[in-house]
JSON list of C-alpha atoms in Angstrom, two decimals:
[
{"chain": "A", "resi": 1, "resn": "GLN", "atom": "CA", "xyz": [122.10, 85.59, 121.35]},
{"chain": "A", "resi": 2, "resn": "VAL", "atom": "CA", "xyz": [119.73, 87.80, 119.36]},
{"chain": "A", "resi": 3, "resn": "GLN", "atom": "CA", "xyz": [118.59, 91.24, 120.41]},
{"chain": "A", "resi": 4, "resn": "LEU", "atom": "CA", "xyz": [115.87, 93.28, 118.75]},
{"chain": "A", "resi": 5, "resn": "ALA", "atom": "CA", "xyz": [115.30, 97.01, 118.87]},
{"chain": "A", "resi": 6, "resn": "GLU", "atom": "CA", "xyz": [112.19, 98.65, 117.43]},
{"chain": "A", "resi": 7, "resn": "SER", "atom": "CA", "xyz": [111.94, 102.26, 116.38]},
{"chain": "A", "resi": 8, "resn": "GLY", "atom": "CA", "xyz": [109.73, 104.47, 114.28]},
{"chain": "A", "resi": 9, "resn": "GLY", "atom": "CA", "xyz": [106.62, 104.72, 116.39]},
{"chain": "A", "resi": 10, "resn": "GLY", "atom": "CA", "xyz": [104.93, 108.01, 117.07]},
{"chain": "A", "resi": 11, "resn": "LEU", "atom": "CA", "xyz": [101.79, 110.08, 116.73]},
{"chain": "A", "resi": 12, "resn": "VAL", "atom": "CA", "xyz": [100.06, 110.17, 113.37]},
{"chain": "A", "resi": 13, "resn": "GLN", "atom": "CA", "xyz": [96.67, 111.30, 112.13]},
{"chain": "A", "resi": 14, "resn": "ALA", "atom": "CA", "xyz": [94.20, 108.76, 110.89]},
{"chain": "A", "resi": 15, "resn": "GLY", "atom": "CA", "xyz": [94.92, 108.05, 107.25]},
{"chain": "A", "resi": 16, "resn": "GLY", "atom": "CA", "xyz": [98.60, 108.72, 107.69]},
{"chain": "A", "resi": 17, "resn": "SER", "atom": "CA", "xyz": [101.63, 106.47, 107.51]},
{"chain": "A", "resi": 18, "resn": "LEU", "atom": "CA", "xyz": [104.46, 105.28, 109.70]},
{"chain": "A", "resi": 19, "resn": "ARG", "atom": "CA", "xyz": [107.34, 102.91, 109.12]},
{"chain": "A", "resi": 20, "resn": "LEU", "atom": "CA", "xyz": [108.54, 100.80, 112.01]},
{"chain": "A", "resi": 21, "resn": "SER", "atom": "CA", "xyz": [111.99, 99.29, 112.08]},
{"chain": "A", "resi": 22, "resn": "CYS", "atom": "CA", "xyz": [113.30, 96.29, 113.97]},
{"chain": "A", "resi": 23, "resn": "ALA", "atom": "CA", "xyz": [117.09, 96.20, 114.13]},
{"chain": "A", "resi": 24, "resn": "VAL", "atom": "CA", "xyz": [118.54, 92.76, 114.74]},
{"chain": "A", "resi": 25, "resn": "SER", "atom": "CA", "xyz": [121.75, 92.20, 116.67]},
{"chain": "A", "resi": 26, "resn": "GLY", "atom": "CA", "xyz": [122.98, 88.67, 116.10]},
{"chain": "A", "resi": 27, "resn": "ARG", "atom": "CA", "xyz": [122.34, 86.14, 113.41]},
{"chain": "A", "resi": 28, "resn": "LEU", "atom": "CA", "xyz": [119.00, 84.82, 112.29]},
{"chain": "A", "resi": 29, "resn": "LEU", "atom": "CA", "xyz": [118.54, 81.60, 110.39]},
{"chain": "A", "resi": 30, "resn": "SER", "atom": "CA", "xyz": [116.89, 81.63, 106.99]},
{"chain": "A", "resi": 31, "resn": "SER", "atom": "CA", "xyz": [114.07, 79.58, 108.44]},
{"chain": "A", "resi": 32, "resn": "HIS", "atom": "CA", "xyz": [113.35, 82.07, 111.19]},
{"chain": "A", "resi": 33, "resn": "VAL", "atom": "CA", "xyz": [110.22, 84.15, 111.02]},
{"chain": "A", "resi": 34, "resn": "MET", "atom": "CA", "xyz": [110.15, 87.79, 112.02]},
{"chain": "A", "resi": 35, "resn": "ASN", "atom": "CA", "xyz": [106.75, 88.46, 113.52]},
{"chain": "A", "resi": 36, "resn": "TRP", "atom": "CA", "xyz": [105.13, 91.77, 114.30]},
{"chain": "A", "resi": 37, "resn": "PHE", "atom": "CA", "xyz": [102.59, 91.88, 117.11]},
{"chain": "A", "resi": 38, "resn": "ARG", "atom": "CA", "xyz": [100.68, 94.69, 118.75]},
{"chain": "A", "resi": 39, "resn": "GLN", "atom": "CA", "xyz": [99.02, 95.09, 122.08]},
{"chain": "A", "resi": 40, "resn": "VAL", "atom": "CA", "xyz": [96.71, 97.57, 123.72]},
{"chain": "A", "resi": 41, "resn": "PRO", "atom": "CA", "xyz": [96.15, 97.67, 127.48]},
{"chain": "A", "resi": 42, "resn": "GLY", "atom": "CA", "xyz": [93.67, 95.09, 128.65]},
{"chain": "A", "resi": 43, "resn": "LYS", "atom": "CA", "xyz": [93.78, 93.06, 125.46]},
{"chain": "A", "resi": 44, "resn": "GLU", "atom": "CA", "xyz": [95.80, 90.09, 124.31]},
{"chain": "A", "resi": 45, "resn": "ARG", "atom": "CA", "xyz": [98.77, 90.49, 122.06]},
{"chain": "A", "resi": 46, "resn": "GLU", "atom": "CA", "xyz": [97.58, 90.47, 118.44]},
{"chain": "A", "resi": 47, "resn": "PHE", "atom": "CA", "xyz": [99.42, 89.14, 115.41]},
{"chain": "A", "resi": 48, "resn": "VAL", "atom": "CA", "xyz": [99.95, 91.78, 112.73]},
{"chain": "A", "resi": 49, "resn": "ALA", "atom": "CA", "xyz": [102.33, 90.45, 110.09]},
{"chain": "A", "resi": 50, "resn": "ALA", "atom": "CA", "xyz": [105.27, 88.14, 109.58]},
{"chain": "A", "resi": 51, "resn": "ILE", "atom": "CA", "xyz": [108.07, 87.53, 107.11]},
{"chain": "A", "resi": 52, "resn": "ARG", "atom": "CA", "xyz": [110.36, 84.57, 106.65]},
{"chain": "A", "resi": 53, "resn": "TRP", "atom": "CA", "xyz": [113.87, 85.88, 107.05]},
{"chain": "A", "resi": 54, "resn": "GLY", "atom": "CA", "xyz": [115.45, 83.83, 104.30]},
{"chain": "A", "resi": 55, "resn": "TYR", "atom": "CA", "xyz": [112.74, 83.64, 101.65]},
{"chain": "A", "resi": 56, "resn": "GLY", "atom": "CA", "xyz": [111.04, 86.95, 102.28]},
{"chain": "A", "resi": 57, "resn": "THR", "atom": "CA", "xyz": [107.54, 85.50, 102.06]},
{"chain": "A", "resi": 58, "resn": "SER", "atom": "CA", "xyz": [105.01, 87.38, 104.14]},
{"chain": "A", "resi": 59, "resn": "VAL", "atom": "CA", "xyz": [101.73, 86.83, 105.94]},
{"chain": "A", "resi": 60, "resn": "TYR", "atom": "CA", "xyz": [99.26, 89.41, 107.22]},
{"chain": "A", "resi": 61, "resn": "ALA", "atom": "CA", "xyz": [96.39, 89.58, 109.62]},
{"chain": "A", "resi": 62, "resn": "ASP", "atom": "CA", "xyz": [93.12, 90.34, 107.86]},
{"chain": "A", "resi": 63, "resn": "SER", "atom": "CA", "xyz": [92.82, 93.60, 109.79]},
{"chain": "A", "resi": 64, "resn": "VAL", "atom": "CA", "xyz": [95.92, 95.06, 108.15]},
{"chain": "A", "resi": 65, "resn": "LYS", "atom": "CA", "xyz": [95.97, 93.33, 104.78]},
{"chain": "A", "resi": 66, "resn": "GLY", "atom": "CA", "xyz": [96.31, 95.83, 101.95]},
{"chain": "A", "resi": 67, "resn": "ARG", "atom": "CA", "xyz": [97.45, 98.61, 104.30]},
{"chain": "A", "resi": 68, "resn": "PHE", "atom": "CA", "xyz": [100.59, 97.23, 105.95]},
{"chain": "A", "resi": 69, "resn": "THR", "atom": "CA", "xyz": [103.68, 95.85, 104.27]},
{"chain": "A", "resi": 70, "resn": "VAL", "atom": "CA", "xyz": [106.34, 93.83, 106.04]},
{"chain": "A", "resi": 71, "resn": "SER", "atom": "CA", "xyz": [109.84, 93.60, 104.60]},
{"chain": "A", "resi": 72, "resn": "ARG", "atom": "CA", "xyz": [113.38, 92.88, 105.64]},
{"chain": "A", "resi": 73, "resn": "SER", "atom": "CA", "xyz": [116.88, 93.82, 104.61]},
{"chain": "A", "resi": 74, "resn": "LYS", "atom": "CA", "xyz": [119.32, 91.00, 105.21]},
{"chain": "A", "resi": 75, "resn": "ALA", "atom": "CA", "xyz": [122.19, 93.36, 104.43]},
{"chain": "A", "resi": 76, "resn": "GLU", "atom": "CA", "xyz": [121.04, 95.77, 107.12]},
{"chain": "A", "resi": 77, "resn": "ASN", "atom": "CA", "xyz": [119.80, 92.98, 109.42]},
{"chain": "A", "resi": 78, "resn": "THR", "atom": "CA", "xyz": [116.62, 94.97, 109.86]},
{"chain": "A", "resi": 79, "resn": "ALA", "atom": "CA", "xyz": [112.92, 94.27, 109.46]},
{"chain": "A", "resi": 80, "resn": "TYR", "atom": "CA", "xyz": [110.38, 96.91, 108.56]},
{"chain": "A", "resi": 81, "resn": "LEU", "atom": "CA", "xyz": [106.65, 97.37, 108.92]},
{"chain": "A", "resi": 82, "resn": "GLN", "atom": "CA", "xyz": [105.27, 100.02, 106.59]},
{"chain": "A", "resi": 83, "resn": "MET", "atom": "CA", "xyz": [101.87, 101.10, 107.84]},
{"chain": "A", "resi": 84, "resn": "ASN", "atom": "CA", "xyz": [99.63, 103.11, 105.52]},
{"chain": "A", "resi": 85, "resn": "SER", "atom": "CA", "xyz": [96.05, 104.33, 105.84]},
{"chain": "A", "resi": 86, "resn": "LEU", "atom": "CA", "xyz": [96.31, 104.09, 109.59]},
{"chain": "A", "resi": 87, "resn": "LYS", "atom": "CA", "xyz": [93.07, 103.78, 111.55]},
{"chain": "A", "resi": 88, "resn": "LEU", "atom": "CA", "xyz": [92.26, 104.67, 115.14]},
{"chain": "A", "resi": 89, "resn": "GLU", "atom": "CA", "xyz": [92.13, 100.97, 115.94]},
{"chain": "A", "resi": 90, "resn": "ASP", "atom": "CA", "xyz": [95.76, 100.52, 114.82]},
{"chain": "A", "resi": 91, "resn": "ALA", "atom": "CA", "xyz": [96.97, 102.43, 117.88]},
{"chain": "A", "resi": 92, "resn": "ALA", "atom": "CA", "xyz": [98.97, 100.04, 120.05]},
{"chain": "A", "resi": 93, "resn": "LEU", "atom": "CA", "xyz": [102.39, 99.08, 121.31]},
{"chain": "A", "resi": 94, "resn": "TYR", "atom": "CA", "xyz": [104.07, 97.27, 118.43]},
{"chain": "A", "resi": 95, "resn": "TYR", "atom": "CA", "xyz": [106.62, 94.54, 118.95]},
{"chain": "A", "resi": 96, "resn": "CYS", "atom": "CA", "xyz": [108.87, 92.56, 116.69]},
{"chain": "A", "resi": 97, "resn": "ALA", "atom": "CA", "xyz": [109.65, 89.01, 117.75]},
{"chain": "A", "resi": 98, "resn": "THR", "atom": "CA", "xyz": [111.65, 86.18, 116.27]},
{"chain": "A", "resi": 99, "resn": "GLY", "atom": "CA", "xyz": [113.76, 83.12, 116.92]},
{"chain": "A", "resi": 100, "resn": "SER", "atom": "CA", "xyz": [111.35, 80.41, 115.78]},
{"chain": "A", "resi": 101, "resn": "THR", "atom": "CA", "xyz": [109.84, 79.18, 112.55]},
{"chain": "A", "resi": 102, "resn": "ASP", "atom": "CA", "xyz": [106.29, 79.82, 113.76]},
{"chain": "A", "resi": 103, "resn": "ILE", "atom": "CA", "xyz": [104.06, 82.47, 112.27]},
{"chain": "A", "resi": 104, "resn": "GLY", "atom": "CA", "xyz": [101.85, 84.43, 114.59]},
{"chain": "A", "resi": 105, "resn": "SER", "atom": "CA", "xyz": [102.66, 82.55, 117.78]},
{"chain": "A", "resi": 106, "resn": "PRO", "atom": "CA", "xyz": [103.87, 84.84, 120.56]},
{"chain": "A", "resi": 107, "resn": "SER", "atom": "CA", "xyz": [104.55, 81.95, 122.92]},
{"chain": "A", "resi": 108, "resn": "THR", "atom": "CA", "xyz": [107.19, 80.36, 120.68]},
{"chain": "A", "resi": 109, "resn": "ALA", "atom": "CA", "xyz": [109.27, 83.44, 119.82]},
{"chain": "A", "resi": 110, "resn": "PRO", "atom": "CA", "xyz": [112.17, 83.67, 122.27]},
{"chain": "A", "resi": 111, "resn": "TYR", "atom": "CA", "xyz": [113.44, 87.08, 121.21]},
{"chain": "A", "resi": 112, "resn": "TRP", "atom": "CA", "xyz": [111.43, 90.28, 121.57]},
{"chain": "A", "resi": 113, "resn": "GLY", "atom": "CA", "xyz": [112.05, 93.94, 121.18]},
{"chain": "A", "resi": 114, "resn": "GLN", "atom": "CA", "xyz": [111.04, 96.49, 123.76]},
{"chain": "A", "resi": 115, "resn": "GLY", "atom": "CA", "xyz": [108.12, 97.76, 121.71]},
{"chain": "A", "resi": 116, "resn": "THR", "atom": "CA", "xyz": [107.39, 101.05, 120.01]},
{"chain": "A", "resi": 117, "resn": "GLN", "atom": "CA", "xyz": [104.20, 103.02, 120.59]},
{"chain": "A", "resi": 118, "resn": "VAL", "atom": "CA", "xyz": [101.94, 103.97, 117.72]},
{"chain": "A", "resi": 119, "resn": "THR", "atom": "CA", "xyz": [99.27, 106.55, 118.47]},
{"chain": "A", "resi": 120, "resn": "VAL", "atom": "CA", "xyz": [96.63, 107.45, 115.91]},
{"chain": "A", "resi": 121, "resn": "SER", "atom": "CA", "xyz": [94.59, 110.62, 116.30]},
{"chain": "A", "resi": 122, "resn": "SER", "atom": "CA", "xyz": [91.32, 111.53, 114.63]}
]
């Protein structure tokens, strides 16, 4: 059984930075993908970024490319999402999700964190 716990959300001014963490309890396979999604009320969950747990290769949504960096520490069993140059439209509830080899597919990830809120002020 895998459990995920996000942290690091908060209130930041536009242009600022935050680093989200996703602590993993349990063991992930090298082939597993750690996805980051975000959601605002009334909208569908949106893919943000993903990283393959074993190889460390990453993928980004066009909306965050060049501003966000996803990483993971296998030693710490933790994934990170470094968010720079934050925009008003980045405000959302951010989730990490894993347990499959799929990138960007919320329906196939069996394990989810509880979410951490990111608020961006002007």
